[in-house]
Coordinates of N, CA, C and O and ligand atoms in Angstrom, one line a residue:
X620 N -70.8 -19.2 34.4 CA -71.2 -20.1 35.5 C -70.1 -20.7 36.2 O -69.2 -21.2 35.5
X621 N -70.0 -20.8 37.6 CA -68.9 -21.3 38.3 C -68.9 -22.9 37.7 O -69.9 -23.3 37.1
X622 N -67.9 -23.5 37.9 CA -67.6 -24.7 37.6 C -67.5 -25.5 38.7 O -66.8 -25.0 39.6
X623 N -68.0 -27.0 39.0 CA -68.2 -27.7 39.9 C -67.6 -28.1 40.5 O -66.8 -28.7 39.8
X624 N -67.2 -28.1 41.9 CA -65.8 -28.2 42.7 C -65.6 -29.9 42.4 O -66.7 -30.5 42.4
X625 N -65.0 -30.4 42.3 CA -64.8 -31.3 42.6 C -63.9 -32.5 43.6 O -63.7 -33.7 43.7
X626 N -63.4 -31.3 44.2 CA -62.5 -31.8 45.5 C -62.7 -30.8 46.7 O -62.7 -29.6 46.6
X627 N -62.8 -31.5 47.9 CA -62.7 -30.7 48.4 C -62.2 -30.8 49.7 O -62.5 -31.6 50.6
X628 N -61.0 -29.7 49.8 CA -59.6 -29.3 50.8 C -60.1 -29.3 52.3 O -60.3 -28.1 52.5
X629 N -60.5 -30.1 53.6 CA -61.4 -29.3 54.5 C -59.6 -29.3 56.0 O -58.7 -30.2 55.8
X630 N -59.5 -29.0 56.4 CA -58.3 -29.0 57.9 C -59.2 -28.8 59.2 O -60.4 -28.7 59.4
X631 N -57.9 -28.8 60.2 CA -59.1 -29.0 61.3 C -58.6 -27.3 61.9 O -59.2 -26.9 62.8
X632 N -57.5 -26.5 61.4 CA -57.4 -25.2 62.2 C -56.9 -24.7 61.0 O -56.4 -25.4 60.1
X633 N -56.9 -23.2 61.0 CA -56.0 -22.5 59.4 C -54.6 -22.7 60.3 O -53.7 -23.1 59.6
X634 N -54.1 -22.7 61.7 CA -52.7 -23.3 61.3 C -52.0 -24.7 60.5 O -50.8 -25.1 60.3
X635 N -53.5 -25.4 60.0 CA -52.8 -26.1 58.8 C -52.6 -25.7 57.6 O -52.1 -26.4 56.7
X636 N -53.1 -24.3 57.6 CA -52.9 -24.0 55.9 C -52.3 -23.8 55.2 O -52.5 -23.6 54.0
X637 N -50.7 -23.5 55.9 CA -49.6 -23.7 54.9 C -49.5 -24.8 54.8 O -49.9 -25.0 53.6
X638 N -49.3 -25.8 55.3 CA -49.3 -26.8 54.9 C -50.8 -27.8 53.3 O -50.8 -28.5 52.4
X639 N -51.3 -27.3 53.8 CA -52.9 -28.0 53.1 C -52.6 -27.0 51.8 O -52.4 -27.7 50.8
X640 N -52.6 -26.1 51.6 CA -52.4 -24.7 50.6 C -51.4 -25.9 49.5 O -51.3 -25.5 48.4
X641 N -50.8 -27.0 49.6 CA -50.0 -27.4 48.5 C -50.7 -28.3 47.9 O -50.3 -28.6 46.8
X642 N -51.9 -28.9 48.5 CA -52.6 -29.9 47.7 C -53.7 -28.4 46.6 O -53.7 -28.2 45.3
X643 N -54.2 -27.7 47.3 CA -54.9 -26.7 46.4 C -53.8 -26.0 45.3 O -54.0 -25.6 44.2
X644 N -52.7 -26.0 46.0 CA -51.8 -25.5 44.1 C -51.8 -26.9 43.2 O -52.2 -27.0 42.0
X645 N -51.3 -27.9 44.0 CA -51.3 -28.8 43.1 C -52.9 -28.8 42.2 O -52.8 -29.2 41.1
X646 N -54.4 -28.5 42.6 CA -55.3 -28.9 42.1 C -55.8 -28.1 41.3 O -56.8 -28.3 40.6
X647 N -54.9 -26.5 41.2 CA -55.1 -25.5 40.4 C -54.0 -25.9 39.1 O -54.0 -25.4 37.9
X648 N -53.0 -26.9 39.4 CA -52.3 -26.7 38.3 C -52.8 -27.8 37.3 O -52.9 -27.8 36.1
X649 N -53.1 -28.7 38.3 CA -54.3 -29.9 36.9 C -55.3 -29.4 36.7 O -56.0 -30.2 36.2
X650 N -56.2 -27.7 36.8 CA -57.3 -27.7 36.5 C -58.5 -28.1 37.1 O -59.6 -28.2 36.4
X651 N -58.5 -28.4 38.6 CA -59.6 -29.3 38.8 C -60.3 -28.1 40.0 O -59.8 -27.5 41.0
X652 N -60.9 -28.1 39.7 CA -62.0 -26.9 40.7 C -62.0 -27.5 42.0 O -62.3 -28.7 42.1
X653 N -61.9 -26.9 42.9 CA -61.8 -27.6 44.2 C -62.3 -26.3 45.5 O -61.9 -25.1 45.5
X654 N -63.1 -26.9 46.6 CA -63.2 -25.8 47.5 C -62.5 -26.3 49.0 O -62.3 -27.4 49.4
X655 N -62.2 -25.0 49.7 CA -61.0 -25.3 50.6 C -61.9 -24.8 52.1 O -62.7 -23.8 51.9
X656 N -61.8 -25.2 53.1 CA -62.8 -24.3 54.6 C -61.6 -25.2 55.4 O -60.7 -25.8 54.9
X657 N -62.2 -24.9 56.8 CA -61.8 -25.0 58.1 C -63.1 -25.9 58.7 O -64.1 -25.3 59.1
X658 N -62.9 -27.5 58.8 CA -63.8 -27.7 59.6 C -63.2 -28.7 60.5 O -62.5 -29.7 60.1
X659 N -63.5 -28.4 61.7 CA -62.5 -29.2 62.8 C -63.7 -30.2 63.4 O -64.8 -29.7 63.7
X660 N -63.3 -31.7 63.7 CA -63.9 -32.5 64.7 C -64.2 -32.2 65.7 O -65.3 -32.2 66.1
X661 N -63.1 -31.7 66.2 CA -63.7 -31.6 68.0 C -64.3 -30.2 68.2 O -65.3 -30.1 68.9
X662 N -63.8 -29.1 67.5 CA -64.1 -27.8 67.6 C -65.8 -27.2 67.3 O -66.5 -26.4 67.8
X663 N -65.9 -28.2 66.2 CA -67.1 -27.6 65.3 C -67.7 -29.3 64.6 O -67.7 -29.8 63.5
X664 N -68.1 -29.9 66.2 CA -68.6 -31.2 65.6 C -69.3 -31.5 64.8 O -69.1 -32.4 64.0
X665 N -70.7 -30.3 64.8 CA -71.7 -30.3 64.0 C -71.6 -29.7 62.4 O -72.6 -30.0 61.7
X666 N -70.6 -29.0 61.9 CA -70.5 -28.3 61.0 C -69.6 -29.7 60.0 O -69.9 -29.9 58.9
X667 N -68.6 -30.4 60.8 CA -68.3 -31.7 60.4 C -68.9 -32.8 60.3 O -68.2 -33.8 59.8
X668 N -70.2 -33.0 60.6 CA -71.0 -34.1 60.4 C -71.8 -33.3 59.0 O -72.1 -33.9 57.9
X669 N -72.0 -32.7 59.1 CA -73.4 -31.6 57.9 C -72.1 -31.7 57.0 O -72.4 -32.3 55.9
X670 N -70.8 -31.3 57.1 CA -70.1 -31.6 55.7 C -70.1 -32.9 54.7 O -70.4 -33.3 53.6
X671 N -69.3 -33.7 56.2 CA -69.4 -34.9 55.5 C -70.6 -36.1 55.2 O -70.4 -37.2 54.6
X672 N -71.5 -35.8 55.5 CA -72.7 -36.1 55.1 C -73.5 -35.7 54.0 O -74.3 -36.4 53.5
X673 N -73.3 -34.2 53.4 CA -73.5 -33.6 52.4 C -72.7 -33.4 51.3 O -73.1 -32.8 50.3
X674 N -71.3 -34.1 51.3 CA -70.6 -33.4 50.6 C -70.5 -34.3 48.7 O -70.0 -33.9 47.7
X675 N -71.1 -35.4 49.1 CA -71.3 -36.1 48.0 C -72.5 -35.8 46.9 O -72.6 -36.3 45.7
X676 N -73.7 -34.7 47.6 CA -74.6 -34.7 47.3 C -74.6 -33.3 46.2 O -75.4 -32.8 45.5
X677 N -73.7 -33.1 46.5 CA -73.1 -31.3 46.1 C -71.5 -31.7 44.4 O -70.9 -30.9 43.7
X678 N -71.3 -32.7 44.5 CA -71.1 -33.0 43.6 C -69.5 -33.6 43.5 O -69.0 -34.1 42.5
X679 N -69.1 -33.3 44.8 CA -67.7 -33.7 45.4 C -67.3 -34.8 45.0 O -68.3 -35.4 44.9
X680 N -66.5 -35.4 44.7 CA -66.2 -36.5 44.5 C -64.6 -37.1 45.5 O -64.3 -38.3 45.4
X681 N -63.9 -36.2 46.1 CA -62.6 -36.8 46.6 C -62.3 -35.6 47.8 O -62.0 -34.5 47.6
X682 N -62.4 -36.5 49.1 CA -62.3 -35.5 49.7 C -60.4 -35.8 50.3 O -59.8 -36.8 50.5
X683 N -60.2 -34.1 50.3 CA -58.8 -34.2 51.2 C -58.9 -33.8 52.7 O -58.9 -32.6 53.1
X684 N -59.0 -34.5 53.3 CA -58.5 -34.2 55.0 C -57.2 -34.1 55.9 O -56.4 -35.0 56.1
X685 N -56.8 -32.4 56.6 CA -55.6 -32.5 57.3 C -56.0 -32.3 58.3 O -57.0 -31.6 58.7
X686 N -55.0 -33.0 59.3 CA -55.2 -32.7 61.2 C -54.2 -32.9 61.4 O -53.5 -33.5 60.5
X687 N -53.7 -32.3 63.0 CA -52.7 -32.6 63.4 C -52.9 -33.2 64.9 O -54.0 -33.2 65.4
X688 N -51.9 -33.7 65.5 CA -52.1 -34.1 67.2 C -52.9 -34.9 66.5 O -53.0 -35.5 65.4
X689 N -53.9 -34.6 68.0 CA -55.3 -36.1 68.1 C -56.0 -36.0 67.0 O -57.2 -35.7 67.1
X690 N -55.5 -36.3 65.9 CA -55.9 -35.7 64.5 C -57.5 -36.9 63.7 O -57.5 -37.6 62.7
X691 N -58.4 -36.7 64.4 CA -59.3 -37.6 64.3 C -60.0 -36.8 62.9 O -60.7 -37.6 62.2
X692 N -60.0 -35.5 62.5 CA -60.6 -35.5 61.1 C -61.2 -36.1 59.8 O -62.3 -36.2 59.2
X693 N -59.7 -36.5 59.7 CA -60.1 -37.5 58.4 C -60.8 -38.7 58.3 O -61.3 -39.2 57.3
X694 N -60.9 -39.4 59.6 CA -61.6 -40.5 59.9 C -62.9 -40.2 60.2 O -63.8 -40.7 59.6
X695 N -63.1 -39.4 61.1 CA -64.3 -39.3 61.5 C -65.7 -38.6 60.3 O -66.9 -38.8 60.4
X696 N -64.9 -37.6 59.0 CA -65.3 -38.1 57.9 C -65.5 -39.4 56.9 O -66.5 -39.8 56.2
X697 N -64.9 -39.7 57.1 CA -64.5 -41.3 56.6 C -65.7 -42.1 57.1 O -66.3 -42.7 56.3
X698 N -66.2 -42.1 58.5 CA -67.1 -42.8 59.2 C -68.3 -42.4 58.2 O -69.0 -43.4 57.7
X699 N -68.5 -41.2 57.8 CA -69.7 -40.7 57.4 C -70.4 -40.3 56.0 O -71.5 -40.2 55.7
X700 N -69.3 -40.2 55.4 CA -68.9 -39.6 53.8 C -68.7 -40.8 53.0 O -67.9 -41.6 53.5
X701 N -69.4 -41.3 51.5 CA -69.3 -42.6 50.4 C -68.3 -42.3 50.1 O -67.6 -43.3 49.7
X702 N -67.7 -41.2 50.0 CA -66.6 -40.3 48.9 C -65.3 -41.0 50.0 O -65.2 -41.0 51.2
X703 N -63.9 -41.6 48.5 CA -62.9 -41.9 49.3 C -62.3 -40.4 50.0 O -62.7 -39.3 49.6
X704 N -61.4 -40.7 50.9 CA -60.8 -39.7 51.8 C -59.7 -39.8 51.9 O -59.2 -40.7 52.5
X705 N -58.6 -38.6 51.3 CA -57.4 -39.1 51.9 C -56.8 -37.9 53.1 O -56.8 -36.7 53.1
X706 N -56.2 -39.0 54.0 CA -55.8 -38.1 55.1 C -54.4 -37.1 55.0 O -53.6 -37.2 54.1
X707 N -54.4 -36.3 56.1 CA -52.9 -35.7 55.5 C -52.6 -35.4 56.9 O -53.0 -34.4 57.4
X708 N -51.7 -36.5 57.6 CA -51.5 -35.9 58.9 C -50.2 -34.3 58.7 O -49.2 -34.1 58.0
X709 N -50.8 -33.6 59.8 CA -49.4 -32.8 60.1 C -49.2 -32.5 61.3 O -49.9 -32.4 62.3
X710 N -47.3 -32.5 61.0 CA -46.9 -31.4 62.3 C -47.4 -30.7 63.1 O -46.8 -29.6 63.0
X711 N -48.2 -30.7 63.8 CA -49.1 -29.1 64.2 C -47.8 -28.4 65.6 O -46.6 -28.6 65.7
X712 N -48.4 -28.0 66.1 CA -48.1 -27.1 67.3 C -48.6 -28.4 68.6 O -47.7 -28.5 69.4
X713 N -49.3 -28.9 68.6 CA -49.8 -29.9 69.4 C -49.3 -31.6 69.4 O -49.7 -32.5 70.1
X714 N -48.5 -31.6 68.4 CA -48.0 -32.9 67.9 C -46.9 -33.0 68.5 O -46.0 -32.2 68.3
X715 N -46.7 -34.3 69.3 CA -45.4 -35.0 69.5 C -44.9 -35.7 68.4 O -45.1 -36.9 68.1
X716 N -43.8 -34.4 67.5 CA -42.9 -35.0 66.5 C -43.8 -35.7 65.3 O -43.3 -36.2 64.4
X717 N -44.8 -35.6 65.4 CA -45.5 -35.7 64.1 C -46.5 -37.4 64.4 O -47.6 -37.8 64.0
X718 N -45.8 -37.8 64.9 CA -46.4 -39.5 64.9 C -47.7 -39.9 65.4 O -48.0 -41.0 65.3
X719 N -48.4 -38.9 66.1 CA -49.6 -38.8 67.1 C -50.5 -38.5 65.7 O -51.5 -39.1 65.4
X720 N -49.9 -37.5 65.0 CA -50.9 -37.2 64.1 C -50.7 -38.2 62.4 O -51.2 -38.0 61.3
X721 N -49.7 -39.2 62.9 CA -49.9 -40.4 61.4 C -50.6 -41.1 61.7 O -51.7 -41.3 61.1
X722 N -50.3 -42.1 63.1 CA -51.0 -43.0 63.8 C -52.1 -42.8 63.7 O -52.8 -43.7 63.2
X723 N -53.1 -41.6 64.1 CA -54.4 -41.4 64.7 C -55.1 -41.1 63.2 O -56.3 -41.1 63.3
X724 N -54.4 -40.9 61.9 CA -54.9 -41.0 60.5 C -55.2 -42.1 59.8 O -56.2 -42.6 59.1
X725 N -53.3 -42.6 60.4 CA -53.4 -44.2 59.4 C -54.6 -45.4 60.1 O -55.5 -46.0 59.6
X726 N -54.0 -45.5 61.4 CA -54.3 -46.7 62.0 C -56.0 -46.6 62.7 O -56.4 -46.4 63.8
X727 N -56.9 -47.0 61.1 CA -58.3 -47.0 60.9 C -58.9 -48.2 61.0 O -58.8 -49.0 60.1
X728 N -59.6 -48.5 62.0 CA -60.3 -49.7 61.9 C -60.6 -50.3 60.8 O -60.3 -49.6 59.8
X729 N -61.3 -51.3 60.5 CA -61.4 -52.1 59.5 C -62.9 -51.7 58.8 O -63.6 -51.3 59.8
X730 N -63.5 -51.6 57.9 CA -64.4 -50.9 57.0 C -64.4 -49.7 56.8 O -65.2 -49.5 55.8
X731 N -63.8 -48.4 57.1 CA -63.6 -47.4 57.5 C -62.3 -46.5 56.9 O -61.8 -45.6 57.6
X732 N -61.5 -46.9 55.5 CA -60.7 -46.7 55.1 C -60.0 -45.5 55.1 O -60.7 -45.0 54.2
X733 N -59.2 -44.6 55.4 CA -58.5 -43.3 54.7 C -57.2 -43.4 54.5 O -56.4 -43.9 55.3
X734 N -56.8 -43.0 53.1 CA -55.8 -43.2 52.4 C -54.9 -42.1 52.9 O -55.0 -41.0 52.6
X735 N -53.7 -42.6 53.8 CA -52.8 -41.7 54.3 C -51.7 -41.6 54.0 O -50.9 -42.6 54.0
X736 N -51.4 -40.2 53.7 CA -50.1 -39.5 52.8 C -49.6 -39.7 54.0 O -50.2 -40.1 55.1
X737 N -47.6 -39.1 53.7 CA -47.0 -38.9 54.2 C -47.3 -37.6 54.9 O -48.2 -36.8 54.6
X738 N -46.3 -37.4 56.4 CA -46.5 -36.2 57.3 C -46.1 -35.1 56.4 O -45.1 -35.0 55.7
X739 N -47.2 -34.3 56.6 CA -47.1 -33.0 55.7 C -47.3 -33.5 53.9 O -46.8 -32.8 53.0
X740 N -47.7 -34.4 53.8 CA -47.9 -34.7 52.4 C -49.0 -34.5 51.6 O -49.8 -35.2 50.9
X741 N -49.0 -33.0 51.9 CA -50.5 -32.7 51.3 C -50.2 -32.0 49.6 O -51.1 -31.3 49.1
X742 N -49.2 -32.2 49.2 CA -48.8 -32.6 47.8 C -49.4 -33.9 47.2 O -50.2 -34.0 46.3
X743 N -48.7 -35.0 47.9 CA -49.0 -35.9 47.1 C -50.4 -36.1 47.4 O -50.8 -36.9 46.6
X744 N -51.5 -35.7 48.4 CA -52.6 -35.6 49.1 C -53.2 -34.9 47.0 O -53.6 -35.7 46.2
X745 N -53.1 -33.6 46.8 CA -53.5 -33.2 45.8 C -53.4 -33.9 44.2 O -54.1 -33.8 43.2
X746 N -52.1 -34.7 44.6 CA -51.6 -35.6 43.1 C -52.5 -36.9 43.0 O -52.5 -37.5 42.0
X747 N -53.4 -37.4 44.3 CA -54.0 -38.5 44.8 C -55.3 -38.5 44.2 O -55.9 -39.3 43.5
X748 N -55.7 -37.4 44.7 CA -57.2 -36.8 44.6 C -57.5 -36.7 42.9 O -58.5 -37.1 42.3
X749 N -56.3 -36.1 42.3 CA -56.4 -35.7 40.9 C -56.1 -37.1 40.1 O -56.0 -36.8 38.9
X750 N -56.0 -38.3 40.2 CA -55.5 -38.9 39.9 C -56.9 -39.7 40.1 O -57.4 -40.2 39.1
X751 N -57.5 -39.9 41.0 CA -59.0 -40.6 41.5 C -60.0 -39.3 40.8 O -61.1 -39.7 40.9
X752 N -59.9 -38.3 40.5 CA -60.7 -37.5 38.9 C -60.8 -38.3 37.9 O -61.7 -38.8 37.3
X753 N -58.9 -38.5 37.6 CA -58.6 -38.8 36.1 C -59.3 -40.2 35.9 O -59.4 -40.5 34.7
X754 N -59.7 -40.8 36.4 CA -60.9 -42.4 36.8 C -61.5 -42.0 35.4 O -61.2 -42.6 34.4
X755 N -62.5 -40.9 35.5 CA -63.4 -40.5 34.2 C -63.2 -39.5 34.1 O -64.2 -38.8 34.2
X756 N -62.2 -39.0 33.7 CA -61.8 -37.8 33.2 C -60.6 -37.7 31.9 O -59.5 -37.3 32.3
X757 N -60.8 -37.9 30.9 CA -59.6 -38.1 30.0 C -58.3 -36.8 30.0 O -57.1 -37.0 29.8
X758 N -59.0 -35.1 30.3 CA -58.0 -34.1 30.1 C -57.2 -34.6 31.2 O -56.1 -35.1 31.1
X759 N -57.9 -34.5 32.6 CA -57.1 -34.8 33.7 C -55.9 -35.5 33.6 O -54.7 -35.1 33.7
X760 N -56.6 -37.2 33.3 CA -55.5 -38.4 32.3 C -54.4 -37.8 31.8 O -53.4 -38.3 32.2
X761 N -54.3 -36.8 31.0 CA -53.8 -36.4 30.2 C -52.5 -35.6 31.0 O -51.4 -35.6 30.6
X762 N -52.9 -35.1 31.9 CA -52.2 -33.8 32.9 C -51.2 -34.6 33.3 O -50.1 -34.3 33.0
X763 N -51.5 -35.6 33.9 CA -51.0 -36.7 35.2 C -50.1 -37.1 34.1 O -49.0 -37.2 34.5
X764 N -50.2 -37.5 32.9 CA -49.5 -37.9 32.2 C -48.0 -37.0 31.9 O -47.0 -37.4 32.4
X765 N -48.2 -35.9 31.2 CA -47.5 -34.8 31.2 C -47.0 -34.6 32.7 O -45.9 -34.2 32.8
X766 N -47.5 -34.8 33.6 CA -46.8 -34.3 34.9 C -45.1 -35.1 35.2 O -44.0 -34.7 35.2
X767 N -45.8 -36.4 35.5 CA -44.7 -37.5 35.3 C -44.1 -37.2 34.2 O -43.2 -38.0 34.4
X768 N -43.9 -36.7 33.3 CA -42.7 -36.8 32.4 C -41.5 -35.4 32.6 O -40.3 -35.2 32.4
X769 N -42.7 -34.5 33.3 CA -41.6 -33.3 33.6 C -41.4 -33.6 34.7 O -40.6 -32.7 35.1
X770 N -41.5 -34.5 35.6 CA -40.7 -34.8 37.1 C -39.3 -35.8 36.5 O -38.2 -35.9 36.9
X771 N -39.9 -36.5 35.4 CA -38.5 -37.5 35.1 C -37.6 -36.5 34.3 O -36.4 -36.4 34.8
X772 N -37.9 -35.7 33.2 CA -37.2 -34.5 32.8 C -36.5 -34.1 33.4 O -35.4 -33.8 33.0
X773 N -36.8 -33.8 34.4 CA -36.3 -32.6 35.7 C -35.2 -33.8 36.6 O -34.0 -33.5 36.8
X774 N -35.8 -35.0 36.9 CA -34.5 -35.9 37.4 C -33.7 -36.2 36.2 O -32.7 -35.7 36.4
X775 N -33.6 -36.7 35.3 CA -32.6 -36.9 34.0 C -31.9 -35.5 33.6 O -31.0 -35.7 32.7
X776 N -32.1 -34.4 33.9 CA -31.5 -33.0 34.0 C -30.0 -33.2 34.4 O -28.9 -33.4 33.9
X777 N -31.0 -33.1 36.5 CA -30.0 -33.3 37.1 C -29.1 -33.9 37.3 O -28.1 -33.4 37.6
X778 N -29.2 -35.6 37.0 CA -28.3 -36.7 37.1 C -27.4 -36.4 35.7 O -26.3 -36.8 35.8
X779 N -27.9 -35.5 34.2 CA -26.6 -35.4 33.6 C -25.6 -34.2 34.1 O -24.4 -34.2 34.0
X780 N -26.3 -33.1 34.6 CA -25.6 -32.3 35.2 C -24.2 -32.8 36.2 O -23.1 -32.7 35.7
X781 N -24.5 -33.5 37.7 CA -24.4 -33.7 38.3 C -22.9 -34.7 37.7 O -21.8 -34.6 38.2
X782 N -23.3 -35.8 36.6 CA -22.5 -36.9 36.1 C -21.0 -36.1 35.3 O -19.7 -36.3 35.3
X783 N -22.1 -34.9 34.4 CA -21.0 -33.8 33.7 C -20.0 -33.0 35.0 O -18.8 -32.9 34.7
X784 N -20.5 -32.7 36.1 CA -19.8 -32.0 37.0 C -18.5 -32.5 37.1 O -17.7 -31.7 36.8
X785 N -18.0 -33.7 37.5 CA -16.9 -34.1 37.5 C -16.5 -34.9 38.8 O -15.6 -35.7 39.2
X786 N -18.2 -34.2 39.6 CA -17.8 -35.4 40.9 C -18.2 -36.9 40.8 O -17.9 -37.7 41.7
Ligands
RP5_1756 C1 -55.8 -30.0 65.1 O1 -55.1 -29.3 66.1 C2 -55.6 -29.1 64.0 O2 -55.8 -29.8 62.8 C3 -54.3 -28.5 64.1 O3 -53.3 -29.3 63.3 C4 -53.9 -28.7 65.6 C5 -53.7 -27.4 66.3 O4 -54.7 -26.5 66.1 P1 -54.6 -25.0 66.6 O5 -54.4 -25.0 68.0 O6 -53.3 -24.4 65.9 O7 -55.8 -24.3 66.1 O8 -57.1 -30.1 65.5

């Protein structure tokens, strides 16, 4: 029997999906079932209201949203969906330098929250999500736990390397 998605990846074009594609490794490497589509605001208004109106009901629990430019995605989820949301502005092809699409993520009116990663941070976008699992999930807990110790491993590596080097 498939196992219950519990996050789920949505962008507003597949040219975000190199980008978006790192929060889904990161949610394959904690284990956490997650489903990934293309649903755009302005493109496909209606397929974005029926998501985020449904998507709690289906068993989701943390939604990730990426856009770029007039990147109204994640909010305009946000408006509609109980489930927190975090945004992931990007770079697109349409973006002035990136900032059109942080502003138009971060800067959310008041009741209407989305938690915004850094540009292109749809890493820490996946480390977010898994972390708002680990809430009631003790293996998860467990992962997040282990994770941070191999990112400090991996920095205390380098800094003896680096100290041994001689520079
Ligand atoms: C946004 O416009 C999308 O999220 C994407 O970042 C950007 C450009 O889309 P394409 O023209 O590449 O489809 O809505």
């Amino acid at each position: 029997m498939e196992k219950t998605r519990r996050v789920s990846i949505v962008m507003g074009s597949d040219s975000d999906l190199p980008t978006m594609k790192q929060a889904a490794e990161i949610l394959e490497n904690f284990g956490i079932a997650y489903e990934i589509d293309i649903v755009s605001a302005h493109r496909t208004p209606d397929k974005m209201f029926h998501f985020a109106s449904t998507a709690h009901q289906r068993g989701i629990e943390v939604i990730i949203a990426g856009a770029g430019g007039a990147a109204h995605l994640p909010g305009m989820i946000a408006s509609i969906t109980p489930l927190p949301v975090i945004g992931v502005p990007i770079k697109s092809s349409n973006s002035i330098d990136g900032w059109d699409s942080v502003l138009s993520i971060l800067q959310m009116p008041a009741g209407v929250p989305v938690a915004t990663v850094a540009l292109n941070g749809a890493k820490n976008a996946g480390i977010l999500a898994a972390q708002i699992v680990s809430i009631k999930d003790q293996n998860i807990r467990q992962r997040i736990l282990e994770f941070k110790e191999q990112m400090k491993a991996s920095v205390m590596k380098k800094s003896e390397e680096l100290r041994n080097s001689g520079n």
